[in-house]
Short mmCIF file of C-alpha atoms and ligand atoms in Angstrom, two decimals:
data_model
loop_
_atom_site.label_atom_id
_atom_site.label_comp_id
_atom_site.label_asym_id
_atom_site.label_seq_id
_atom_site.Cartn_x
_atom_site.Cartn_y
_atom_site.Cartn_z
CA UNK E 10 -7.24 -15.45 8.64
CA UNK E 11 -4.67 -13.61 10.36
CA UNK E 12 -1.71 -12.91 7.45
CA UNK E 13 -2.11 -11.84 4.11
CA UNK E 14 1.06 -10.72 1.27
CA UNK E 15 0.52 -7.59 -0.57
CA UNK E 16 2.17 -8.58 -3.66
CA UNK E 17 4.31 -6.05 -3.99
CA UNK E 18 7.79 -4.92 -3.17
CA UNK E 19 6.79 -0.86 -2.78
CA UNK E 20 7.42 0.12 0.53
CA UNK E 21 4.59 2.90 -0.05
CA UNK E 22 2.33 0.96 -1.04
CA UNK E 23 2.26 -1.29 1.78
CA UNK E 24 2.10 0.93 4.45
CA UNK E 25 -1.46 2.34 4.08
CA UNK E 26 -2.60 -1.78 3.90
CA UNK E 27 -0.57 -2.11 7.22
CA UNK E 28 -2.05 0.18 9.12
CA UNK E 29 -6.74 -1.10 7.96
CA UNK E 30 -5.57 -4.11 7.82
CA UNK E 31 -3.91 -3.94 11.40
CA UNK E 32 -7.00 -2.99 12.79
CA UNK E 33 -9.22 -6.06 11.33
CA UNK E 34 -6.09 -8.40 13.49
CA UNK E 35 -4.54 -9.51 10.13
CA UNK E 36 -0.73 -8.79 9.33
CA UNK E 37 0.37 -7.65 6.46
CA UNK E 38 3.37 -8.76 4.85
CA UNK E 39 5.42 -7.23 1.53
CA UNK E 40 7.57 -9.43 -1.33
CA UNK E 41 10.00 -7.68 1.09
CA UNK E 42 9.29 -9.67 3.50
CA UNK E 43 11.30 -13.15 2.08
CA UNK E 44 14.18 -13.87 1.74
CA UNK E 45 13.67 -15.95 -1.26
CA UNK E 46 14.61 -14.34 -5.20
CA UNK E 47 11.37 -13.04 -6.29
CA UNK E 48 10.96 -12.76 -9.81
CA UNK E 49 9.78 -9.58 -10.96
CA UNK E 50 5.98 -10.19 -12.02
CA UNK E 51 5.23 -9.11 -15.25
CA UNK E 52 1.57 -7.43 -16.51
CA UNK E 53 0.77 -8.53 -19.49
CA UNK E 54 -3.40 -8.72 -19.09
CA UNK E 55 -4.84 -6.09 -20.91
CA UNK E 56 -7.39 -5.07 -18.07
CA UNK E 57 -6.60 -3.51 -14.75
CA UNK E 58 -8.89 -6.61 -12.70
CA UNK E 59 -6.71 -8.99 -15.44
CA UNK E 60 -3.16 -7.55 -14.04
CA UNK E 61 -4.76 -7.80 -9.94
CA UNK E 62 -5.50 -11.05 -10.26
CA UNK E 63 -1.79 -12.17 -12.57
CA UNK E 64 0.80 -10.57 -9.17
CA UNK E 65 -1.99 -12.19 -6.29
CA UNK E 66 -2.30 -15.37 -7.71
CA UNK E 67 1.45 -15.95 -8.63
CA UNK E 68 2.74 -15.24 -5.68
CA UNK E 69 -0.38 -16.72 -3.90
CA UNK E 70 0.39 -20.22 -5.10
CA UNK E 71 4.54 -19.82 -4.66
CA UNK E 72 3.82 -18.80 -1.05
CA UNK E 73 0.60 -20.53 0.01
CA UNK E 74 -0.74 -17.84 1.50
CA UNK E 75 -3.72 -15.49 1.48
CA UNK E 76 -1.97 -12.80 -1.11
CA UNK E 77 -3.82 -9.32 -2.26
CA UNK E 78 -2.45 -8.28 -5.84
CA UNK E 79 -2.87 -4.48 -7.00
CA UNK E 80 -3.12 -2.65 -10.45
CA UNK E 81 -3.56 1.07 -10.64
CA UNK E 82 -3.42 3.54 -13.42
CA UNK E 83 -5.15 6.92 -14.76
CA UNK E 84 -8.45 6.67 -18.03
CA UNK E 85 -8.61 9.84 -19.77
CA UNK E 86 -12.53 9.36 -21.36
CA UNK E 87 -10.98 11.99 -24.30
CA UNK E 88 -8.07 9.50 -24.87
CA UNK E 89 -10.51 6.29 -25.15
CA UNK E 90 -9.55 5.29 -21.25
CA UNK E 91 -5.43 5.39 -22.13
CA UNK E 92 -3.16 5.57 -20.66
CA UNK E 93 -5.07 3.21 -18.21
CA UNK E 94 -3.29 -0.44 -17.62
CA UNK E 95 -0.42 1.35 -19.84
CA UNK E 96 0.18 4.47 -17.25
CA UNK E 97 3.44 3.22 -15.42
CA UNK E 98 5.13 2.93 -19.07
CA UNK E 99 2.76 5.45 -20.94
CA UNK E 100 5.85 7.22 -22.63
CA UNK E 101 7.74 4.52 -23.14
CA UNK E 102 10.08 1.33 -21.32
CA UNK E 103 11.48 2.99 -19.02
CA UNK E 104 9.22 4.65 -16.12
CA UNK E 105 9.32 8.42 -16.26
CA UNK E 106 6.66 10.06 -14.67
CA UNK E 107 7.42 13.84 -15.95
CA UNK E 108 7.47 12.03 -19.68
CA UNK E 109 4.32 10.44 -19.45
CA UNK E 110 2.21 13.61 -17.46
CA UNK E 111 4.01 15.52 -20.33
CA UNK E 112 2.78 12.83 -23.41
CA UNK E 113 -1.13 12.93 -22.19
CA UNK E 114 -1.24 16.81 -21.59
CA UNK E 115 0.13 16.90 -25.26
CA UNK E 116 -2.44 14.43 -26.71
CA UNK E 117 -4.83 16.13 -24.96
CA UNK E 118 -4.35 19.57 -26.72
CA UNK E 119 -6.87 21.51 -27.90
CA UNK E 120 -9.33 19.69 -25.86
CA UNK E 121 -11.37 21.73 -23.52
CA UNK E 122 -12.19 21.38 -20.15
CA UNK E 123 -15.16 20.35 -19.81
CA UNK E 124 -13.89 16.80 -21.64
CA UNK E 125 -10.97 16.40 -19.64
CA UNK E 126 -12.95 14.30 -17.53
CA UNK E 127 -10.54 10.88 -16.19
CA UNK E 128 -10.71 9.16 -13.15
CA UNK E 129 -7.59 6.81 -11.04
CA UNK E 130 -8.44 3.37 -10.85
CA UNK E 131 -7.12 0.98 -8.43
CA UNK E 132 -7.37 -2.97 -8.65
CA UNK E 133 -7.08 -5.10 -5.88
CA UNK E 134 -6.98 -9.07 -6.59
CA UNK E 135 -7.64 -11.40 -3.54
CA UNK E 136 -6.43 -14.60 -4.22
CA UNK E 137 -6.37 -17.63 -1.76
CA UNK E 138 -5.02 -21.31 -2.06
CA UNK E 139 -7.55 -23.46 -4.33
CA UNK E 140 -10.05 -20.65 -3.81
CA UNK E 141 -11.63 -18.63 -6.46
CA UNK E 142 -9.77 -15.07 -6.96
CA UNK E 143 -11.96 -12.12 -6.10
CA UNK E 144 -11.43 -8.57 -7.25
CA UNK E 145 -12.80 -5.36 -6.05
CA UNK E 146 -12.22 -1.76 -8.02
CA UNK E 147 -11.84 2.05 -6.69
CA UNK E 148 -12.03 4.87 -8.73
CA UNK E 149 -10.57 8.50 -7.63
CA UNK E 150 -13.22 10.55 -10.32
CA UNK E 151 -11.87 13.99 -11.93
CA UNK E 152 -10.17 16.06 -14.67
CA UNK E 153 -7.08 16.44 -16.27
CA UNK E 154 -5.86 20.04 -15.70
CA UNK E 155 -3.54 22.38 -18.13
CA UNK E 156 0.15 22.12 -17.08
CA UNK E 157 1.88 20.11 -14.46
CA UNK E 158 0.85 21.77 -9.78
CA UNK E 159 2.54 20.79 -7.05
CA UNK E 160 5.32 18.76 -6.07
CA UNK E 161 3.54 15.88 -3.39
CA UNK E 162 3.10 12.43 -4.87
CA UNK E 163 4.04 10.38 -7.63
CA UNK E 164 2.70 9.67 -11.60
CA UNK E 165 -0.15 12.00 -12.76
CA UNK E 166 -1.10 13.53 -9.40
CA UNK E 167 0.52 17.14 -10.90
CA UNK E 168 -2.21 17.37 -13.56
CA UNK E 169 -5.28 15.52 -11.48
CA UNK E 170 -7.62 17.87 -10.04
CA UNK E 171 -9.89 15.70 -7.90
CA UNK E 172 -13.94 16.08 -7.60
CA UNK E 173 -14.24 19.04 -5.86
CA UNK E 174 -10.73 20.09 -5.71
CA UNK E 175 -9.34 23.46 -6.72
CA UNK E 176 -6.11 22.05 -6.25
CA UNK E 177 -4.37 18.95 -7.98
CA UNK E 178 -3.95 15.68 -5.82
CA UNK E 179 -0.12 17.16 -5.97
CA UNK E 180 -1.35 20.18 -3.49
CA UNK E 181 -2.51 17.87 -1.26
CA UNK E 182 -1.28 16.66 1.75
CA UNK E 183 -0.57 13.32 1.85
CA UNK E 184 -3.21 12.11 4.41
CA UNK E 185 -5.62 14.41 2.47
CA UNK E 186 -5.17 12.55 -0.55
CA UNK E 187 -5.56 8.73 1.10
CA UNK E 188 -8.83 9.67 2.05
CA UNK E 189 -10.42 10.06 -1.39
CA UNK E 190 -7.73 8.24 -3.19
CA UNK E 191 -8.96 5.15 -5.68
CA UNK E 192 -6.84 2.65 -4.06
CA UNK E 193 -8.13 3.92 -0.51
CA UNK E 194 -12.26 2.99 -2.15
CA UNK E 195 -10.31 -0.53 -3.41
CA UNK E 196 -9.01 -0.95 0.01
CA UNK E 197 -12.57 -0.02 1.78
CA UNK E 198 -14.24 -2.23 -0.79
CA UNK E 199 -12.36 -5.58 -0.24
CA UNK E 200 -11.82 -4.71 3.77
CA UNK E 201 -15.83 -4.47 3.68
CA UNK E 202 -15.55 -8.18 1.35
CA UNK E 203 -13.37 -9.88 3.96
CA UNK E 204 -16.24 -8.65 7.03
CA UNK E 205 -18.29 -10.29 5.35
CA UNK E 206 -17.09 -13.91 4.78
CA UNK E 207 -16.15 -14.19 8.70
P1 IMP B 313 1.00 0.22 -11.12
O1 IMP B 313 2.24 -0.09 -9.71
O2 IMP B 313 1.44 -0.72 -11.97
O3 IMP B 313 0.24 0.27 -10.33
O4 IMP B 313 0.83 1.36 -12.40
C1 IMP B 313 0.87 1.98 -11.41
C2 IMP B 313 0.56 3.91 -12.53
O5 IMP B 313 -0.28 5.01 -12.67
C3 IMP B 313 1.77 4.40 -11.98
O6 IMP B 313 3.14 4.19 -12.20
C4 IMP B 313 1.67 6.23 -12.16
O7 IMP B 313 1.70 6.34 -13.04
C5 IMP B 313 0.15 5.93 -12.50
N1 IMP B 313 -0.16 5.81 -10.79
C6 IMP B 313 -1.46 5.28 -9.92
N2 IMP B 313 -1.68 5.68 -8.62
C7 IMP B 313 -1.81 6.43 -9.19
C8 IMP B 313 -1.73 7.72 -7.54
O8 IMP B 313 -2.21 7.76 -6.50
N3 IMP B 313 -0.77 9.47 -8.71
C9 IMP B 313 -0.60 9.31 -9.75
N4 IMP B 313 -0.48 8.24 -10.79
C10 IMP B 313 -1.10 6.91 -10.50
#
């Protein structure tokens, strides 16, 4: 394998993949690299695995190339796993990071620190035309704070304290966050799996 598609139109997401896969001699292209109009793929699944696989398989079938699909989100124990697969649109259809985290803080009102455990989850699905799709799950464990702190990152970063850090993800430098992120964990697991196949 010398080329893989990352089923995203988000150039930021692709950077980390390009670096890590590049070291193995695998070129990573995204949906931005194709001239064809590629419709938005609906995330109709109820699990991260299902959504990641839908994205990977749709694109792998269309272009007949190995494809990685991803899905990620925040899982909060005291909320029974919410916002989960609905993380991007938790406060409504329109994607709004500020409203989403405010909704989470409101729902956690009255929940004490020891019960505010949570984790970011990233699932990567790897689809190869004609073969069974595999999935790898990465996590970043932590707790939810009581107010937003920090300006780096995106999404729920300002309210998420990774385990063993006194800072939120939004207070970490991008490299520091990448080193402990759910996305990096999932990428590492997928890379291990790909290496084992050779
Ligand atoms: P996706 O792009 O469908 O995977 O949606 C992921 C959603 O989960 C984002 O819109 C964020 O709300 C949240 N999320 C995923 N990863 C992170 C992260 O690293 N920091 C903060 N929020 C994240």
